PDB file of C-alpha atoms in Angstrom:
ATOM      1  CA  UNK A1479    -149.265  50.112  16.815  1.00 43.00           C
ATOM      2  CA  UNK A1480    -146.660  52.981  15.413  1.00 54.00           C
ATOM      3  CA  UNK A1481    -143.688  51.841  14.083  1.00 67.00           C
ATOM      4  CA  UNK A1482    -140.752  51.661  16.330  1.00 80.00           C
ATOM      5  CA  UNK A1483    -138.791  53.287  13.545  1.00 86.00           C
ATOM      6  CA  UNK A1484    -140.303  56.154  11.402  1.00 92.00           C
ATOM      7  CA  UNK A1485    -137.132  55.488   8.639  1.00 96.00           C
ATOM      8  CA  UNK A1486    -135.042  52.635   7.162  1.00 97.00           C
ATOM      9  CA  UNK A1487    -132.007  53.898   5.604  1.00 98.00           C
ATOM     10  CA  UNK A1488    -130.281  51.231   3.396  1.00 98.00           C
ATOM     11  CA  UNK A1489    -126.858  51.321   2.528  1.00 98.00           C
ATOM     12  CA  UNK A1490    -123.962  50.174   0.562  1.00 98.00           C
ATOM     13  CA  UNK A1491    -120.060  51.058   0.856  1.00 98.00           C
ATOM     14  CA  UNK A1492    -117.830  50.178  -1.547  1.00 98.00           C
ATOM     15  CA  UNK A1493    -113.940  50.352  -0.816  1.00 96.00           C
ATOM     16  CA  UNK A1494    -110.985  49.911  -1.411  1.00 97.00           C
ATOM     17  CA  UNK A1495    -106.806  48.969  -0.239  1.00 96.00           C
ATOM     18  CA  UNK A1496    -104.755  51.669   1.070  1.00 96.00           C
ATOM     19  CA  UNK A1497    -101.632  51.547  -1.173  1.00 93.00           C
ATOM     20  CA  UNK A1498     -99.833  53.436   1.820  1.00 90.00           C
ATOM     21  CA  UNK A1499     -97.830  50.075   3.417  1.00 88.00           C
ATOM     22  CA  UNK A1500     -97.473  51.550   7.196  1.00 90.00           C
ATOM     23  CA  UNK A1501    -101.147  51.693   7.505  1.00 94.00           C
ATOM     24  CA  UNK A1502    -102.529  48.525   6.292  1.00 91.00           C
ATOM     25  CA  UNK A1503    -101.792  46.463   8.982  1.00 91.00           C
ATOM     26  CA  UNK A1504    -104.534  48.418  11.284  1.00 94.00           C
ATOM     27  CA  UNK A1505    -106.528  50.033   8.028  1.00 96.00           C
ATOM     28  CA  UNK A1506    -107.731  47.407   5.258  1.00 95.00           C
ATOM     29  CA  UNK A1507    -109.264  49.189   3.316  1.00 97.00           C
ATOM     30  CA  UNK A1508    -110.591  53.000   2.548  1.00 98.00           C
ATOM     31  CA  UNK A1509    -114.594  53.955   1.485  1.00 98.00           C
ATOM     32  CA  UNK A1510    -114.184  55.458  -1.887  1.00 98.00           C
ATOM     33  CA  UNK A1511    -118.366  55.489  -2.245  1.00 98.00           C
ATOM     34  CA  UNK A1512    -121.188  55.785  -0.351  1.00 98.00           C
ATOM     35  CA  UNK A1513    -124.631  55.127  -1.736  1.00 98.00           C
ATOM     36  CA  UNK A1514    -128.061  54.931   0.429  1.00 98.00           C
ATOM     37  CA  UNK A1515    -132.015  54.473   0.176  1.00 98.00           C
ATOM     38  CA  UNK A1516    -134.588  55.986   2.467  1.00 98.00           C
ATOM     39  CA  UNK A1517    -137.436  53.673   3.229  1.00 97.00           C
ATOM     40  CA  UNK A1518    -140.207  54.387   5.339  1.00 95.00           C
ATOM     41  CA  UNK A1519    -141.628  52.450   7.922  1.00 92.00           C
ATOM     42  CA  UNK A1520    -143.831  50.810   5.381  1.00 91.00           C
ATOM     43  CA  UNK A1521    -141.342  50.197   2.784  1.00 93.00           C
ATOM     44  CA  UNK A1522    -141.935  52.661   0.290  1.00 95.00           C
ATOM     45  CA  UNK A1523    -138.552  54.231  -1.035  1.00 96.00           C
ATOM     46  CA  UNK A1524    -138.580  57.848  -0.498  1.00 97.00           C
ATOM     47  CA  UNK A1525    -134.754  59.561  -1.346  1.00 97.00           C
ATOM     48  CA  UNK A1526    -131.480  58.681  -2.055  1.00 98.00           C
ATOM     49  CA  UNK A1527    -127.850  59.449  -1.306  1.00 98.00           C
ATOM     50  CA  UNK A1528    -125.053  58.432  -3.330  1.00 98.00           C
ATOM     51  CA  UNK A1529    -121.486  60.348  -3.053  1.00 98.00           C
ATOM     52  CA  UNK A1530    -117.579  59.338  -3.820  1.00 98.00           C
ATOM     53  CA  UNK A1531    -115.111  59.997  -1.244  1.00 98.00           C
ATOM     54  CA  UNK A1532    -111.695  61.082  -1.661  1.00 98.00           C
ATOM     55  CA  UNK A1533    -109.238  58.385   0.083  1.00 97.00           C
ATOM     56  CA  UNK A1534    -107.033  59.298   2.526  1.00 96.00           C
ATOM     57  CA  UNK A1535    -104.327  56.050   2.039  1.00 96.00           C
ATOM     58  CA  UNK A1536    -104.753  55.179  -1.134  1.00 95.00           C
ATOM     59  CA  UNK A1537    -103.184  56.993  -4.359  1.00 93.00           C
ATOM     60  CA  UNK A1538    -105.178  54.487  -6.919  1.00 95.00           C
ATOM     61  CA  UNK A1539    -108.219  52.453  -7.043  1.00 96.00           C
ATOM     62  CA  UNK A1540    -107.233  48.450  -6.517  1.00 95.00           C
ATOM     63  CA  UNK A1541    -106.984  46.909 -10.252  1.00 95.00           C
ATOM     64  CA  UNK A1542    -109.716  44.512  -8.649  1.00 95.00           C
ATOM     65  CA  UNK A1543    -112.211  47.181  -7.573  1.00 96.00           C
ATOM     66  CA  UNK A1544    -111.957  48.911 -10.527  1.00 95.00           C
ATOM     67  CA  UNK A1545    -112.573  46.082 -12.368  1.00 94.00           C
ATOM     68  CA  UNK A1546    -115.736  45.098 -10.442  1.00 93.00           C
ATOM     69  CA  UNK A1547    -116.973  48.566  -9.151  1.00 95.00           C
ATOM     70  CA  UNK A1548    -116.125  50.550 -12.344  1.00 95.00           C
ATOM     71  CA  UNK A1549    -114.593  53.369  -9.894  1.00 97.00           C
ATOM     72  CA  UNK A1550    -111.561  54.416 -10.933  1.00 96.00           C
ATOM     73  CA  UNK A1551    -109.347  57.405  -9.632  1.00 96.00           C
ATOM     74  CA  UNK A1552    -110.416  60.156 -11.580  1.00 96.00           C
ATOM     75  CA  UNK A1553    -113.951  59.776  -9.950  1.00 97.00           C
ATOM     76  CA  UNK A1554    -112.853  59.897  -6.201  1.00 98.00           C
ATOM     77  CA  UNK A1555    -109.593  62.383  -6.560  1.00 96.00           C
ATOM     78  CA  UNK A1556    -112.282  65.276  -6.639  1.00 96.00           C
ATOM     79  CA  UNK A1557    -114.614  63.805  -4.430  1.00 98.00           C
ATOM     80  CA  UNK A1558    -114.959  65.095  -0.736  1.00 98.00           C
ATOM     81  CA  UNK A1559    -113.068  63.312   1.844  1.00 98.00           C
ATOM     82  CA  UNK A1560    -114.954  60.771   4.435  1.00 98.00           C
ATOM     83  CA  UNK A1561    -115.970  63.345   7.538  1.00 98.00           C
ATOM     84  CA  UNK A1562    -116.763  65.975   4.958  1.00 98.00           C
ATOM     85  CA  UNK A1563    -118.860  63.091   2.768  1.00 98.00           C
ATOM     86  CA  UNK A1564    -120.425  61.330   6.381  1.00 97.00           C
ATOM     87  CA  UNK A1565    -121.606  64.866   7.491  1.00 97.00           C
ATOM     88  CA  UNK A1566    -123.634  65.331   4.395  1.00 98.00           C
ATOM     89  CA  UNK A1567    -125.031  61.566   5.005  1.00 98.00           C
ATOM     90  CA  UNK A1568    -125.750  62.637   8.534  1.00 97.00           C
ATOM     91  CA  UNK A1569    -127.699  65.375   7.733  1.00 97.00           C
ATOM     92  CA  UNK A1570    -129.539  63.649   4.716  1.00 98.00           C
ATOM     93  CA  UNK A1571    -130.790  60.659   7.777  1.00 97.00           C
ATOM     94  CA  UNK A1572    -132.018  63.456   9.755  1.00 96.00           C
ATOM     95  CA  UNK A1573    -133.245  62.990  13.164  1.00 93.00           C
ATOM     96  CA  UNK A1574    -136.427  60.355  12.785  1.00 93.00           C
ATOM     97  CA  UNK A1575    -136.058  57.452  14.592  1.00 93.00           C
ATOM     98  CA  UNK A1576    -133.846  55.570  12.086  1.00 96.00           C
ATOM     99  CA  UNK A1577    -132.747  52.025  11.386  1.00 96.00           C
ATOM    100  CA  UNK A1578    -129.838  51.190   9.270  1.00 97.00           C
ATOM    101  CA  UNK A1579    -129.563  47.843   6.785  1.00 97.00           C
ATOM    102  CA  UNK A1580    -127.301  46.357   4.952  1.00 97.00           C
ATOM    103  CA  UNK A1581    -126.495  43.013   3.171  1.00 96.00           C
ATOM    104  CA  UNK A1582    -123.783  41.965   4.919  1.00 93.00           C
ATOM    105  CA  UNK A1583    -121.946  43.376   8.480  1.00 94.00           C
ATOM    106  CA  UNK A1584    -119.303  44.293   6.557  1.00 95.00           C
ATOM    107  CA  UNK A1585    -120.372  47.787   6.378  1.00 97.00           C
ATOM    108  CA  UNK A1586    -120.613  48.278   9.874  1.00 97.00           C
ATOM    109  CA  UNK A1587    -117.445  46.845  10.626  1.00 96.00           C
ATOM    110  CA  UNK A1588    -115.714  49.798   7.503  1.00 97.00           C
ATOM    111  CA  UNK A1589    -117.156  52.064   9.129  1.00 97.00           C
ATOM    112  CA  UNK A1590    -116.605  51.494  12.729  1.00 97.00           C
ATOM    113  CA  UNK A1591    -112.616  50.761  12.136  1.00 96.00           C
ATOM    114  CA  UNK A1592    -112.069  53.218   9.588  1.00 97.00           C
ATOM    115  CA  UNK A1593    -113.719  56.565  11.340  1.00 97.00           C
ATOM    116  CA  UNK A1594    -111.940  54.951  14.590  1.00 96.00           C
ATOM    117  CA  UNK A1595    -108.497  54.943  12.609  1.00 97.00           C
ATOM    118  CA  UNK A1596    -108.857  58.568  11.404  1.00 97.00           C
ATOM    119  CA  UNK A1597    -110.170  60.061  14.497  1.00 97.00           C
ATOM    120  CA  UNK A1598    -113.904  60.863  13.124  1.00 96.00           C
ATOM    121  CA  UNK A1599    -117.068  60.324  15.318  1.00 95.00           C
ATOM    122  CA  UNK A1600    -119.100  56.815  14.621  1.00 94.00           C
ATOM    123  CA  UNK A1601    -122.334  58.337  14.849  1.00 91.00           C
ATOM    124  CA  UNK A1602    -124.216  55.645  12.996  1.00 93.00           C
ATOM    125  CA  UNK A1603    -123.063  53.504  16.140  1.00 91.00           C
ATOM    126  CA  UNK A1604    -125.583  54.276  18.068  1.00 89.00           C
ATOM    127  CA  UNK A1605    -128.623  53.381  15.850  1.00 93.00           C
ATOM    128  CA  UNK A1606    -130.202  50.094  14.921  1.00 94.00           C
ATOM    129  CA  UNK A1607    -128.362  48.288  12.631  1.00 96.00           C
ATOM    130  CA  UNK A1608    -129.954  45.046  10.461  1.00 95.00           C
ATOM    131  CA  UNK A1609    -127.805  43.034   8.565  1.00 95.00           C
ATOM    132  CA  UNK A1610    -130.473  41.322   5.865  1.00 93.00           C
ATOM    133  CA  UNK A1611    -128.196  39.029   4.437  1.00 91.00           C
ATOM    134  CA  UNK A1612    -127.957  37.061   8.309  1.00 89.00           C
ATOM    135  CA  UNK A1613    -132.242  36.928   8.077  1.00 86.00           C
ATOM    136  CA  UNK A1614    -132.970  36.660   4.265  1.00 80.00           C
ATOM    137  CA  UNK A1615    -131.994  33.238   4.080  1.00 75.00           C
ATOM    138  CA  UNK A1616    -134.125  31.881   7.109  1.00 78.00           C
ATOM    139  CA  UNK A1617    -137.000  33.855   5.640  1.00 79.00           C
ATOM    140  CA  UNK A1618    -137.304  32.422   2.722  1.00 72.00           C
ATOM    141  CA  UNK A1619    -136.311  28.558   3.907  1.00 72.00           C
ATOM    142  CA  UNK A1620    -132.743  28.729   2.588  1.00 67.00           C
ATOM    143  CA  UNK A1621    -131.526  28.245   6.213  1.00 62.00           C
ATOM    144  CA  UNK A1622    -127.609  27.310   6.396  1.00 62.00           C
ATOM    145  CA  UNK A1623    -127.164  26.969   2.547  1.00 58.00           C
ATOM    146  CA  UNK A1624    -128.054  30.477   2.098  1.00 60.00           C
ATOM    147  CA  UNK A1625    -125.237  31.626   4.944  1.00 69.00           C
ATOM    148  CA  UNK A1626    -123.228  34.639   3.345  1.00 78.00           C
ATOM    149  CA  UNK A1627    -125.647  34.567   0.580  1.00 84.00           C
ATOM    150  CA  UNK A1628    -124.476  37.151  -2.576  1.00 90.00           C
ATOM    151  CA  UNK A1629    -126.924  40.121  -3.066  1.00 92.00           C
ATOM    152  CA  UNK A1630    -126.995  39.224  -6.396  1.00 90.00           C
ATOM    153  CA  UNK A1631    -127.863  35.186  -5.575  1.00 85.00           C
ATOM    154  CA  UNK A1632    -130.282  36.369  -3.177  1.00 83.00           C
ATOM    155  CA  UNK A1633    -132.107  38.989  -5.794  1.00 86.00           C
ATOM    156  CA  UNK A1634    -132.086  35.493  -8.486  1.00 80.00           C
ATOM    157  CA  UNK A1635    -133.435  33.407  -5.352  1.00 75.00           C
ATOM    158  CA  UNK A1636    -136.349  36.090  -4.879  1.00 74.00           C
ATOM    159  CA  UNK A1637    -136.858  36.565  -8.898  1.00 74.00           C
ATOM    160  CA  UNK A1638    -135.581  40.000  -8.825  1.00 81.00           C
ATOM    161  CA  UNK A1639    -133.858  41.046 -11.970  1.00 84.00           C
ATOM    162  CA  UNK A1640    -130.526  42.866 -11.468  1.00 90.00           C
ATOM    163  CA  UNK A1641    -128.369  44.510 -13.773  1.00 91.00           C
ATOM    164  CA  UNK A1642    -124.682  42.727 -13.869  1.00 88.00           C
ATOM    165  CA  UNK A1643    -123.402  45.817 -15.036  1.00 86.00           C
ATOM    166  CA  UNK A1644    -124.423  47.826 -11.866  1.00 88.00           C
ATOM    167  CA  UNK A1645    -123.705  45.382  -9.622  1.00 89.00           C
ATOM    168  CA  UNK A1646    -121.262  46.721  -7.140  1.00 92.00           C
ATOM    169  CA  UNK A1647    -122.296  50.438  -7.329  1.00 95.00           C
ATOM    170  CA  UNK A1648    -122.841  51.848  -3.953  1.00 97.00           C
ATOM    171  CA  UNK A1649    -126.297  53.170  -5.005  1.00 98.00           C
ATOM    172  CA  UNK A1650    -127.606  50.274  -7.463  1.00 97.00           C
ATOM    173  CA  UNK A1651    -126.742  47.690  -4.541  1.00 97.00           C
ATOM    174  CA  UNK A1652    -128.756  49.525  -1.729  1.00 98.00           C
ATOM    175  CA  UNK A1653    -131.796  49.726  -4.560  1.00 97.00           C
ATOM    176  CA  UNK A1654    -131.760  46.288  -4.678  1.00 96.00           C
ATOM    177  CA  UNK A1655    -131.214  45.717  -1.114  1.00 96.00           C
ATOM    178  CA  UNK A1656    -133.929  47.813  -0.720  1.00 96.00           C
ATOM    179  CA  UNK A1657    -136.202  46.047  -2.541  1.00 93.00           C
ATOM    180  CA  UNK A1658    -136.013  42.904  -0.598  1.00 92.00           C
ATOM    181  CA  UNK A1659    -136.200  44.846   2.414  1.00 93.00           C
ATOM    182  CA  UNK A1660    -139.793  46.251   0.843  1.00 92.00           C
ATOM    183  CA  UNK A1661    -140.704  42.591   0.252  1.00 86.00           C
ATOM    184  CA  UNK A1662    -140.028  41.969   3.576  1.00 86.00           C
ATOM    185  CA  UNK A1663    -141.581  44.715   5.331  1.00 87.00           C
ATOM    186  CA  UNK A1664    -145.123  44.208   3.546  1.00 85.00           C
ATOM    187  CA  UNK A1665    -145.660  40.529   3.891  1.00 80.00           C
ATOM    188  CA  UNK A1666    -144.803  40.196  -0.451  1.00 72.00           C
ATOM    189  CA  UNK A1667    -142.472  37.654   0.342  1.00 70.00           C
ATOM    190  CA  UNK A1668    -144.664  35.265   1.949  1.00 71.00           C
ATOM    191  CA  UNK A1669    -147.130  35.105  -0.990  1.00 66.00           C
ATOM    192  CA  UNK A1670    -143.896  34.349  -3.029  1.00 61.00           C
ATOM    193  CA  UNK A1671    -141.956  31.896  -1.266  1.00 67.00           C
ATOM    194  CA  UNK A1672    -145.482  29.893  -0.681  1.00 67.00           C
ATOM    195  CA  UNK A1673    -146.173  29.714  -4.212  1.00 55.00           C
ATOM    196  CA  UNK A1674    -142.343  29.393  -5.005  1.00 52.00           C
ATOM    197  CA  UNK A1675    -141.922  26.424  -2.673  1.00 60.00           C
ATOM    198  CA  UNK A1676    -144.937  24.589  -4.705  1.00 57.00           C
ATOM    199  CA  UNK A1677    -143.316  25.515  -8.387  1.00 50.00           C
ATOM    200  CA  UNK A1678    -140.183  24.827  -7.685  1.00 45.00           C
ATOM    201  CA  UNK A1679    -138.282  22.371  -6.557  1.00 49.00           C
ATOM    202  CA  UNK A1680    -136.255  23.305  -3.340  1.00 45.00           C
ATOM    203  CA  UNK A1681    -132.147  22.359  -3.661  1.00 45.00           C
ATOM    204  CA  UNK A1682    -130.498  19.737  -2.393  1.00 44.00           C
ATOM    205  CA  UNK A1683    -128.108  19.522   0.540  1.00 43.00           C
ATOM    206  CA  UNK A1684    -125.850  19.142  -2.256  1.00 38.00           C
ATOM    207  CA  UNK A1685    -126.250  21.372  -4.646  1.00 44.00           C
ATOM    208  CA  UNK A1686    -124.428  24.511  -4.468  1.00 44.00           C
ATOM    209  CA  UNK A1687    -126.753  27.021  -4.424  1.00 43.00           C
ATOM    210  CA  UNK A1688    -125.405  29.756  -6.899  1.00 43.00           C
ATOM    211  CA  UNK A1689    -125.611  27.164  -9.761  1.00 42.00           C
ATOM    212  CA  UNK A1690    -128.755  25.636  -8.563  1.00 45.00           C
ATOM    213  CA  UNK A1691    -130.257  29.134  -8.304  1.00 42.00           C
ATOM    214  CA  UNK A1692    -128.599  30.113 -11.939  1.00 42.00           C
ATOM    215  CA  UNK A1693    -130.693  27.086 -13.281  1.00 44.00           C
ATOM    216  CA  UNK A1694    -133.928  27.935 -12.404  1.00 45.00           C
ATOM    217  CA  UNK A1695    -133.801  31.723 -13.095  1.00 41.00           C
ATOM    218  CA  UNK A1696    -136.162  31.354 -15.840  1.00 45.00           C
ATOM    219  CA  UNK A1697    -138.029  29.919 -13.675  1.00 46.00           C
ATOM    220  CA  UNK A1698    -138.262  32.414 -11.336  1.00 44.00           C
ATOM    221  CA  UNK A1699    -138.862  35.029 -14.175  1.00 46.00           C
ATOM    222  CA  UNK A1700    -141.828  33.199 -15.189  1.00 49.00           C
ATOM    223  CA  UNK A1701    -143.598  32.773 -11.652  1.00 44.00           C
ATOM    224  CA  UNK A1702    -142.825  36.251 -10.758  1.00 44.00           C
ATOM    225  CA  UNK A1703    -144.943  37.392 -13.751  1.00 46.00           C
ATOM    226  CA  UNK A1704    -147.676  35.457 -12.710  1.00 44.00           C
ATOM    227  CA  UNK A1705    -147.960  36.530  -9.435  1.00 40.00           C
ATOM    228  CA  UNK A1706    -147.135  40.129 -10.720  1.00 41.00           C
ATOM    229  CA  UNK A1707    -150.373  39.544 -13.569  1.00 46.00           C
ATOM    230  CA  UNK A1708    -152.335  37.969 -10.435  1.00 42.00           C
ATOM    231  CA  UNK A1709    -151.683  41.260  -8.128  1.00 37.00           C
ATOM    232  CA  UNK A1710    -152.745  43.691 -11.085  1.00 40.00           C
ATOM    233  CA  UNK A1711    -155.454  41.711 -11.734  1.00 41.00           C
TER     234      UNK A1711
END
């Protein structure tokens, strides 16, 4: 059977407040980066996209997005503004048969009220879109303690390493996100949450997860090198 989609583009926004007071109460916040993987219908990463874009509302990065993002003004003043930046992305997706994923439908929702706001097209509307961080948890037997999951909990969870210094770039956060999605897409993560669900011990119903999940890291490290030495092997 052919895959219904040929692509899987993941992507990450990152944003931030307007610091223009007469539009906040119908704009929240502004994309001030844009940052994308292309993953084919079998889950090998192919391309990426990754571009700043110039605010429209806001004069300065938020003290807390700079903080966690490590954007800071002088990166997006130069930058291209959103339709310019979103045409680019448009043309990089192409015309395959595409489905878009993110961790979170947060995304979506930036994107749907901010190109509605400034009078742009939302042509990313019409295509699939998969939020991973609503069917991550069920698939690997979190259930309701995983709901609104962290990418960065969910990587730990998994036994993917992240970087806490790239965490929140537009591009490092798709990577990752695409890596689960890979896991996902060829079967990986059954073979791991089997053998995960014998090691270790699952959390309670009262145990936050976070902590629990900050624990057993080690953990994780050591039984995905195992099953990494038993795949090479």
């Amino acid at each position: 059977m052919n895959p219904i989609y040929e692509q899987n583009i993941v992507m990450d926004l990152e944003f931030t407040k307007p610091t223009d007071e007469a539009v906040r109460s119908a704009l929240r916040f502004e994309i001030i980066q844009i940052g994308a993987v292309r993953v084919d219908a079998y889950g090998n990463a192919l391309d990426t996209f990754d571009s700043y874009v110039r605010p429209r509302y806001a004069s300065d990065i938020a003290w807390k997005v700079k903080q966690l993002t490590g954007i800071s003004r002088s990166d997006v003043c130069d930058a291209d503004c959103l339709e310019d930046v979103m045409g680019r992305f448009l043309d990089w997706v192409g015309d395959s048969p595409t489905r878009i994923v993110t961790w979170s439908r947060n995304d979506f929702k930036q994107l749907s009220s901010e190109t509605r706001f400034k009078g742009l097209p939302f042509s990313l509307g019409d295509m699939r879109w998969l939020d991973l961080q609503k069917i991550y948890p069920r698939l690997m037997g979190v259930g309701r303690k995983g709901r609104d999951m962290a990418l960065k909990t969910a990587a730990e969870w998994y036994g993917v390493e992240v970087a806490d210094d790239l965490l929140h770039g537009a591009l490092y956060d798709a990577t990752v996100t695409a890596e689960l999605l890979r896991r996902i897409m060829t079967g990986d993560y059954l073979k791991q949450k089997n053998v995960f669900s014998e090691v270790m011990c699952a959390p309670s119903e009262h145990e936050v997860l976070s902590a629990n999940v900050g624990g057993r890291f080690a953990g994780l490290l050591d039984l995905k090198a195992s099953l990494l030495a038993e795949a090479c092997g």
